[in-house]
Amino acid sequence: MSFKAVKGTRDFYPEIMRVRNYIFDAWRRVSLRNGFEEFDSPIFEYLELFTAKSGQEIASQLFNFTDRGGRSLAIRPEITPSLARMVNAKINSLARPIKWFSMPRLCRAENPQKGRLREFFQWNVDIIGETSELADAECVFVCIDALRELGLSPGDVALRYSSRALLSAVLKALNTAEDRIPAVTAALDKRNKVPPEAFDAMLKEAAGDERIVAGVAKFAAMEEGCLEASKICQELNIGQTPEIAAACQSLASFRAALDRFGIGQWCRYDAGVVRGLAYYTGIVYEVFDAGQSLRAVAGGGRYDNLLEVLGGPKVTATGFGMGDVVLGILLEEKGKLPPLQAQVDCFVIDAEESAFDAVLGTVSRLRQGGVSAEYSYKRQHIGKQLKEANRRGARKALIVKSAQEAGLKDLVTGDQADMSMDEAVADLLRAFGVAG
């Protein structure tokens, strides 16, 4: 009997793990330098945590089960509800704003395809307890900071943003029935993801009223320069409301903050970006590759009611997630992944059989000093050991002649020098070790 990995999952062989670690290291560096602290949560939670407010799309993608005690549980498809639960548990003792990040493994029962797997990792960055649009803009800055860190530019990706608050206010001004707003919102979310005729059909079915369909279509086509309350209301032939005015002001403040952060060239307004999760309440955004041949690289927005829905006080929050699957494909397609070869600092070689005991002692000294050191398990000719050193990606070869004598060879330049064992070890510790 033979076994394969489950469809929609990945085996991380060392060469693939190096890519994963390269991305993870960039995510962690960017998070820390922007003042965020790392957290994590259990990989499974009570089912209701994810069905309470995430929306039907997430609910339909859950891997859920009943434990031996009859409790309904689910493997986490996202971490934001877990974050809200954790913050609610210590809300009175946490200093605000709360700036946390995480890189969890997530699972969704989706149909696997390019850029979409059933198991994936996602970098999440959130700010909780800050109402200002500066917090939304800072999250966008962190997102773009990571894309720059990984070698991408505005020519490779673009961030498109809009406002769920503005969309909701416009739909209400169009007299959209309350129970139809989620369906209209979901239809608009597909505007940039399906053919135009399919979008038109979805919108008509969701709205159920030609006036609403026409109004939403006009609103979706509006450019950022038209996002003044009076212009929107005039174009859509609706009465101006305080909600529309407030949402427009919020968008203007957000855009100004993006420009002050120096990232305006990465970002543009697009009313078709509404995000699929039901808990978003304000600014929302998604990052796509320039050719839009892939799924979203990242996405996020403001979710001011989620903590309250999950049993806590009304505390504002904003944040984003960036998945490793699409990002990895994009970096590979754009040629942004550097050579990620397995590499050790030093390969220790015995010049003759009598020196083997000294090899093990030297390897131990180097490793304890912070130098990654390897050696050959089998006694073999020095030439074969050097070949193995090159195959393992070693940068230096320490050739042990005796417990007191050695040769140090640079496997990049080919330079070699004889010296005492203590001198050779000291050189390696300076170059690669804790003291280096």
Coordinates of C-alpha atoms in Angstrom, one line a residue:
M1 CA 0.0 0.0 0.0
S2 CA 1.3 3.4 -0.9
F3 CA 0.1 6.8 0.3
K4 CA 0.1 10.3 -1.2
A5 CA -0.4 13.7 0.4
V6 CA -4.1 14.7 0.7
K7 CA -5.4 16.7 -2.2
G8 CA -4.9 20.4 -1.6
T9 CA -2.0 20.0 0.9
R10 CA 1.8 20.2 0.5
D11 CA 4.8 18.3 1.6
F12 CA 7.5 20.7 2.6
Y13 CA 10.7 19.0 1.4
P14 CA 13.9 20.9 2.5
E15 CA 14.1 22.9 -0.7
I16 CA 10.5 24.0 -0.4
M17 CA 10.9 24.6 3.3
R18 CA 13.7 27.1 2.5
V19 CA 11.2 29.2 0.4
R20 CA 8.7 29.0 3.2
N21 CA 11.2 30.2 5.8
Y22 CA 12.4 32.9 3.5
I23 CA 8.8 34.3 3.3
F24 CA 8.2 33.7 7.0
D25 CA 11.5 35.5 8.0
A26 CA 10.5 38.5 5.9
W27 CA 7.0 38.6 7.5
R28 CA 8.5 38.4 11.0
R29 CA 11.1 41.1 10.3
V30 CA 8.6 43.5 8.9
S31 CA 6.1 42.9 11.8
L32 CA 8.7 43.5 14.5
R33 CA 10.1 46.6 13.0
N34 CA 6.6 48.1 12.7
G35 CA 5.9 47.5 16.4
F36 CA 3.8 44.3 16.3
E37 CA 4.0 41.5 18.8
E38 CA 3.5 37.8 17.8
F39 CA 0.7 35.6 19.1
D40 CA -0.9 32.3 18.2
S41 CA -4.1 30.3 19.0
P42 CA -5.3 26.7 19.0
I43 CA -5.6 25.1 15.6
F44 CA -9.2 24.2 16.4
E45 CA -12.0 26.1 18.1
Y46 CA -15.7 25.9 18.9
L47 CA -17.6 25.8 15.6
E48 CA -19.8 28.7 16.6
L49 CA -16.8 31.0 16.8
F50 CA -16.4 30.9 13.0
T51 CA -20.1 30.8 12.1
A52 CA -21.2 33.7 14.3
K53 CA -20.1 36.5 12.0
S54 CA -17.7 35.3 9.3
G55 CA -20.5 34.8 6.7
Q56 CA -21.8 31.9 4.6
E57 CA -18.6 31.7 2.4
I58 CA -16.4 30.8 5.4
A59 CA -19.1 28.6 7.0
S60 CA -19.3 26.5 3.9
Q61 CA -15.5 26.0 3.9
L62 CA -15.1 24.6 7.4
F63 CA -13.5 21.3 8.3
N64 CA -15.7 20.6 11.4
F65 CA -16.2 17.6 13.6
T66 CA -17.9 16.6 16.9
D67 CA -15.6 15.5 19.7
R68 CA -16.2 12.7 22.1
G69 CA -18.0 15.0 24.4
G70 CA -20.5 16.0 21.7
R71 CA -19.0 19.5 21.2
S72 CA -19.0 20.9 17.7
L73 CA -15.5 22.0 16.8
A74 CA -13.8 23.3 13.6
I75 CA -10.3 23.6 12.4
R76 CA -9.5 27.3 12.0
P77 CA -10.1 28.6 8.5
E78 CA -8.9 32.1 9.6
I79 CA -7.5 33.5 12.8
T80 CA -9.3 36.8 13.2
P81 CA -12.2 35.3 15.3
S82 CA -9.6 33.6 17.5
L83 CA -7.8 36.9 17.9
A84 CA -11.1 38.6 18.9
R85 CA -11.8 35.8 21.5
M86 CA -8.3 36.1 23.0
V87 CA -8.5 39.9 23.2
N88 CA -12.0 39.7 24.8
A89 CA -10.6 37.3 27.5
K90 CA -8.1 40.0 28.6
I91 CA -9.7 43.2 27.4
N92 CA -9.3 45.0 30.7
S93 CA -5.6 44.3 31.1
L94 CA -4.3 44.9 27.6
A95 CA -2.9 48.3 26.8
R96 CA -4.3 49.9 23.6
P97 CA -3.8 50.0 20.8
I98 CA -3.1 46.3 20.6
K99 CA -0.7 45.5 17.7
W100 CA -0.4 41.8 17.2
F101 CA 0.7 39.5 14.3
S102 CA 0.6 35.8 13.6
M103 CA 1.5 33.3 10.9
P104 CA -0.9 30.4 11.5
R105 CA -1.5 27.3 9.5
L106 CA -5.2 27.4 8.3
C107 CA -7.5 24.9 6.6
R108 CA -10.5 25.5 4.3
A109 CA -12.5 22.8 2.5
E110 CA -12.1 24.5 -0.9
N111 CA -11.7 23.1 -4.4
P112 CA -7.9 23.1 -4.9
Q113 CA -6.6 25.1 -7.9
K114 CA -3.8 27.5 -8.7
G115 CA -3.2 29.7 -5.7
R116 CA -5.9 28.0 -3.6
L117 CA -5.2 25.0 -1.3
R118 CA -7.0 23.4 1.5
E119 CA -4.1 23.9 3.9
F120 CA -2.0 27.1 3.9
F121 CA -0.2 29.7 6.0
Q122 CA -1.4 33.3 6.4
W123 CA 0.4 36.3 7.9
N124 CA -2.1 38.3 9.9
V125 CA -1.5 41.8 11.2
D126 CA -4.1 43.6 13.3
I127 CA -4.5 46.8 15.3
I128 CA -7.2 46.7 18.0
G129 CA -8.6 49.7 19.9
E130 CA -7.8 52.5 17.5
T131 CA -10.6 54.3 15.6
S132 CA -8.4 56.6 13.4
E133 CA -8.0 55.9 9.7
L134 CA -4.3 56.1 10.5
A135 CA -4.5 52.6 11.9
D136 CA -6.0 51.3 8.6
A137 CA -3.3 53.1 6.6
E138 CA -0.6 51.7 8.9
C139 CA -1.8 48.2 8.2
V140 CA -1.6 48.9 4.5
F141 CA 1.9 50.3 5.0
V142 CA 3.0 47.1 6.8
C143 CA 1.5 45.0 4.0
I144 CA 3.4 47.0 1.3
D145 CA 6.5 47.0 3.5
A146 CA 6.5 43.2 3.3
L147 CA 6.0 43.2 -0.4
R148 CA 9.0 45.6 -0.8
E149 CA 11.0 43.5 1.6
L150 CA 10.4 40.5 -0.8
G151 CA 11.5 42.5 -3.8
L152 CA 8.2 43.5 -5.3
S153 CA 7.3 46.9 -6.7
P154 CA 4.2 48.9 -7.8
G155 CA 4.8 47.4 -11.3
D156 CA 4.3 43.9 -9.9
V157 CA 1.4 44.4 -7.5
A158 CA -1.4 46.9 -6.8
L159 CA -3.5 47.5 -3.7
R160 CA -7.2 48.3 -4.4
Y161 CA -9.4 49.7 -1.7
S162 CA -12.9 50.8 -1.0
S163 CA -15.4 51.2 1.9
R164 CA -18.0 48.8 3.1
A165 CA -19.4 51.6 5.1
L166 CA -19.9 53.7 2.0
L167 CA -21.4 50.8 0.1
S168 CA -23.8 50.0 2.9
A169 CA -24.9 53.7 3.1
V170 CA -25.5 53.8 -0.6
L171 CA -27.5 50.6 -0.6
K172 CA -29.7 51.9 2.2
A173 CA -30.2 55.2 0.3
L174 CA -31.3 53.2 -2.7
N175 CA -33.9 51.6 -0.5
T176 CA -32.4 48.1 -0.7
A177 CA -34.2 45.7 1.6
E178 CA -32.1 44.9 4.7
D179 CA -32.2 41.2 4.0
R180 CA -30.9 41.7 0.5
I181 CA -27.8 43.8 1.4
P182 CA -25.6 40.8 2.2
A183 CA -26.4 39.2 -1.2
V184 CA -25.8 42.5 -3.1
T185 CA -22.5 42.9 -1.3
A186 CA -21.5 39.3 -2.1
A187 CA -22.4 39.9 -5.8
L188 CA -20.3 43.1 -5.9
D189 CA -17.4 41.2 -4.5
K190 CA -17.4 39.1 -7.6
R191 CA -17.3 42.1 -10.0
N192 CA -13.6 41.7 -10.7
K193 CA -13.6 37.9 -10.5
V194 CA -16.2 36.7 -13.0
P195 CA -17.1 37.7 -16.6
P196 CA -19.3 40.9 -16.9
E197 CA -22.4 39.0 -18.0
A198 CA -22.1 36.7 -15.0
F199 CA -21.7 39.6 -12.7
D200 CA -24.8 41.3 -14.1
A201 CA -26.9 38.2 -13.6
M202 CA -25.7 37.8 -10.0
L203 CA -26.4 41.4 -9.2
K204 CA -29.9 41.3 -10.7
E205 CA -30.7 38.2 -8.8
A206 CA -29.3 39.6 -5.5
A207 CA -31.0 43.1 -5.8
G208 CA -34.4 42.1 -7.2
D209 CA -35.0 45.7 -8.4
E210 CA -33.8 47.4 -11.6
R211 CA -33.3 50.7 -9.9
I212 CA -31.0 49.2 -7.3
V213 CA -29.2 47.2 -10.0
A214 CA -28.6 50.4 -12.0
G215 CA -27.6 52.4 -8.9
V216 CA -25.1 49.7 -7.8
A217 CA -23.6 49.5 -11.3
K218 CA -23.1 53.3 -11.5
F219 CA -21.6 53.3 -8.0
A220 CA -19.2 50.5 -8.9
A221 CA -18.0 52.4 -11.9
M222 CA -17.2 55.6 -10.0
E223 CA -13.6 56.9 -9.9
E224 CA -11.9 58.1 -6.7
G225 CA -12.2 61.7 -7.8
C226 CA -16.0 61.4 -7.6
L227 CA -16.1 60.2 -4.0
E228 CA -17.7 63.3 -2.5
A229 CA -21.1 62.8 -0.9
S230 CA -22.8 65.4 -3.1
K231 CA -21.4 63.9 -6.3
I232 CA -22.4 60.4 -5.4
C233 CA -25.9 61.4 -4.4
Q234 CA -26.3 63.5 -7.6
E235 CA -25.0 60.7 -9.8
L236 CA -27.2 58.0 -8.2
N237 CA -30.2 60.3 -7.8
I238 CA -30.5 59.6 -4.1
G239 CA -30.8 61.8 -1.0
Q240 CA -27.7 62.7 0.9
T241 CA -27.4 61.0 4.3
P242 CA -25.0 61.5 7.2
E243 CA -23.8 57.9 6.7
I244 CA -22.7 58.6 3.1
A245 CA -21.0 61.9 4.2
A246 CA -19.1 60.1 7.1
A247 CA -18.0 57.3 4.9
C248 CA -16.7 59.7 2.2
Q249 CA -14.8 61.6 4.8
S250 CA -13.3 58.4 6.2
L251 CA -12.1 57.4 2.7
A252 CA -10.6 60.9 2.2
S253 CA -8.7 60.7 5.5
F254 CA -7.5 57.2 4.6
R255 CA -6.2 58.2 1.2
A256 CA -4.4 61.2 2.7
A257 CA -2.7 58.9 5.2
L258 CA -1.6 56.6 2.5
D259 CA 0.0 59.5 0.7
R260 CA 1.7 60.7 3.9
F261 CA 3.2 57.2 4.4
G262 CA 4.6 57.5 0.9
I263 CA 2.7 54.5 -0.5
G264 CA 0.1 56.3 -2.6
Q265 CA 1.6 54.9 -5.9
W266 CA 0.8 51.4 -4.7
C267 CA -2.9 52.1 -4.1
R268 CA -6.0 53.0 -6.0
Y269 CA -9.8 53.1 -5.3
D270 CA -12.0 50.3 -6.7
A271 CA -15.6 50.0 -5.5
G272 CA -15.6 46.4 -6.6
V273 CA -13.4 45.5 -3.6
V274 CA -15.7 44.6 -0.8
R275 CA -14.1 41.4 0.7
G276 CA -16.1 38.2 1.2
L277 CA -16.2 38.1 5.0
A278 CA -19.3 39.5 6.6
Y279 CA -17.7 41.2 9.6
Y280 CA -16.0 44.0 7.7
T281 CA -17.5 47.5 8.5
G282 CA -15.3 50.2 7.0
I283 CA -12.2 50.5 4.8
V284 CA -11.4 47.2 2.9
Y285 CA -8.6 46.4 0.5
E286 CA -7.0 43.6 -1.6
V287 CA -3.6 43.2 -3.2
F288 CA -3.4 41.7 -6.7
D289 CA -0.6 41.0 -9.1
A290 CA -0.4 43.6 -11.9
G291 CA -1.7 41.2 -14.5
Q292 CA -4.5 40.0 -12.3
S293 CA -3.8 36.4 -13.3
L294 CA -3.7 35.2 -9.7
R295 CA -6.1 35.3 -6.8
A296 CA -5.6 38.1 -4.2
V297 CA -2.1 38.2 -2.6
A298 CA -3.5 39.8 0.5
G299 CA -6.7 41.4 1.8
G300 CA -8.1 43.1 4.9
G301 CA -10.0 46.0 6.4
R302 CA -11.8 47.3 9.4
Y303 CA -14.0 45.1 11.6
D304 CA -15.4 47.3 14.3
N305 CA -18.2 44.9 15.6
L306 CA -16.5 41.5 15.7
L307 CA -15.3 41.7 19.3
E308 CA -18.8 42.7 20.5
V309 CA -20.5 40.0 18.4
L310 CA -18.2 37.4 20.1
G311 CA -19.2 38.5 23.6
G312 CA -16.9 41.4 24.3
P313 CA -17.2 45.2 24.5
K314 CA -17.5 47.3 21.4
V315 CA -13.8 47.8 20.5
T316 CA -12.7 48.9 17.0
A317 CA -10.2 46.8 15.0
T318 CA -8.5 46.7 11.6
G319 CA -6.1 44.3 10.0
F320 CA -5.1 42.2 7.0
G321 CA -4.0 38.7 6.0
M322 CA -1.5 37.6 3.4
G323 CA -1.4 34.0 2.3
D324 CA 1.8 32.1 1.4
V325 CA 0.4 30.2 -1.6
V326 CA -0.3 33.0 -4.0
L327 CA 2.6 35.0 -2.7
G328 CA 5.0 32.1 -3.3
I329 CA 3.7 31.7 -6.9
L330 CA 4.0 35.4 -7.6
L331 CA 7.6 35.6 -6.2
E332 CA 8.6 32.7 -8.4
E333 CA 6.9 34.0 -11.5
K334 CA 8.5 37.4 -11.1
G335 CA 11.9 35.9 -10.4
K336 CA 12.1 37.4 -7.0
L337 CA 13.2 34.3 -5.1
P338 CA 17.0 34.4 -4.4
P339 CA 19.1 31.2 -4.6
L340 CA 18.1 29.3 -1.5
Q341 CA 20.6 26.5 -1.4
A342 CA 21.3 24.3 1.7
Q343 CA 24.4 25.8 3.2
V344 CA 26.7 25.0 6.1
D345 CA 29.5 27.3 7.4
C346 CA 32.2 24.6 7.5
F347 CA 32.8 21.0 6.5
V348 CA 35.4 19.3 8.7
I349 CA 37.6 16.8 6.9
D350 CA 40.1 14.3 8.3
A351 CA 43.3 14.2 6.3
E352 CA 44.0 10.7 7.5
E353 CA 42.2 8.0 9.6
S354 CA 44.1 8.8 12.7
A355 CA 42.7 12.4 12.7
F356 CA 39.1 11.2 12.9
D357 CA 38.7 11.5 16.6
A358 CA 40.0 15.1 16.4
V359 CA 37.3 15.8 13.7
L360 CA 34.5 15.0 16.1
G361 CA 36.0 17.1 18.8
T362 CA 36.5 20.0 16.4
V363 CA 32.9 19.7 15.1
S364 CA 31.7 19.9 18.7
R365 CA 33.8 23.0 19.4
L366 CA 32.5 24.8 16.3
R367 CA 28.9 23.9 16.8
Q368 CA 29.0 25.1 20.4
G369 CA 30.5 28.3 19.2
G370 CA 27.6 29.0 16.8
V371 CA 29.2 27.7 13.6
S372 CA 27.1 25.2 11.5
A373 CA 29.6 22.4 11.0
E374 CA 29.3 19.1 9.2
Y375 CA 31.5 16.1 8.5
S376 CA 31.5 12.7 6.6
Y377 CA 30.2 9.7 8.6
K378 CA 32.3 7.4 6.4
R379 CA 36.1 7.3 6.2
Q380 CA 36.9 8.2 2.7
H381 CA 39.6 9.9 0.5
I382 CA 40.1 13.6 1.1
G383 CA 39.0 14.4 -2.4
K384 CA 35.6 12.7 -1.9
Q385 CA 35.2 14.6 1.4
L386 CA 35.8 17.9 -0.5
K387 CA 33.2 16.9 -3.1
E388 CA 30.7 16.2 -0.3
A389 CA 31.6 19.6 1.3
N390 CA 30.7 21.3 -2.0
R391 CA 27.5 19.3 -2.4
R392 CA 26.4 20.4 1.1
G393 CA 27.0 24.0 0.2
A394 CA 29.8 24.5 2.7
R395 CA 31.7 27.8 2.5
K396 CA 34.9 26.6 4.3
A397 CA 36.6 23.3 4.7
L398 CA 38.7 22.6 7.8
I399 CA 41.2 19.9 7.0
V400 CA 42.2 18.2 10.3
K401 CA 45.7 16.8 10.1
S402 CA 46.0 16.1 13.8
A403 CA 44.6 17.4 17.1
Q404 CA 47.1 20.4 16.8
E405 CA 47.4 21.0 13.0
A406 CA 44.9 21.9 10.3
G407 CA 44.4 23.5 7.0
L408 CA 41.6 26.0 6.2
K409 CA 40.3 26.1 2.7
D410 CA 37.8 28.7 1.3
L411 CA 35.5 26.7 -1.0
V412 CA 34.4 29.8 -2.8
T413 CA 37.8 31.2 -3.8
G414 CA 39.9 28.1 -3.5
D415 CA 42.4 29.7 -1.2
Q416 CA 44.0 27.5 1.4
A417 CA 46.3 28.1 4.3
D418 CA 48.0 25.8 6.9
M419 CA 47.8 26.8 10.6
S420 CA 47.3 25.4 14.1
M421 CA 44.0 23.9 15.0
D422 CA 43.3 26.7 17.6
E423 CA 44.0 29.4 14.9
A424 CA 41.7 27.7 12.4
V425 CA 38.9 27.3 15.0
A426 CA 39.3 30.9 16.1
D427 CA 39.1 32.1 12.4
L428 CA 35.9 30.2 11.9
L429 CA 34.4 31.4 15.1
R430 CA 35.2 35.0 14.1
A431 CA 33.7 34.5 10.7
F432 CA 30.5 32.6 11.5
G433 CA 30.1 32.0 15.2
V434 CA 28.6 33.9 18.1
A435 CA 31.7 36.1 18.3
G436 CA 31.6 36.8 14.5

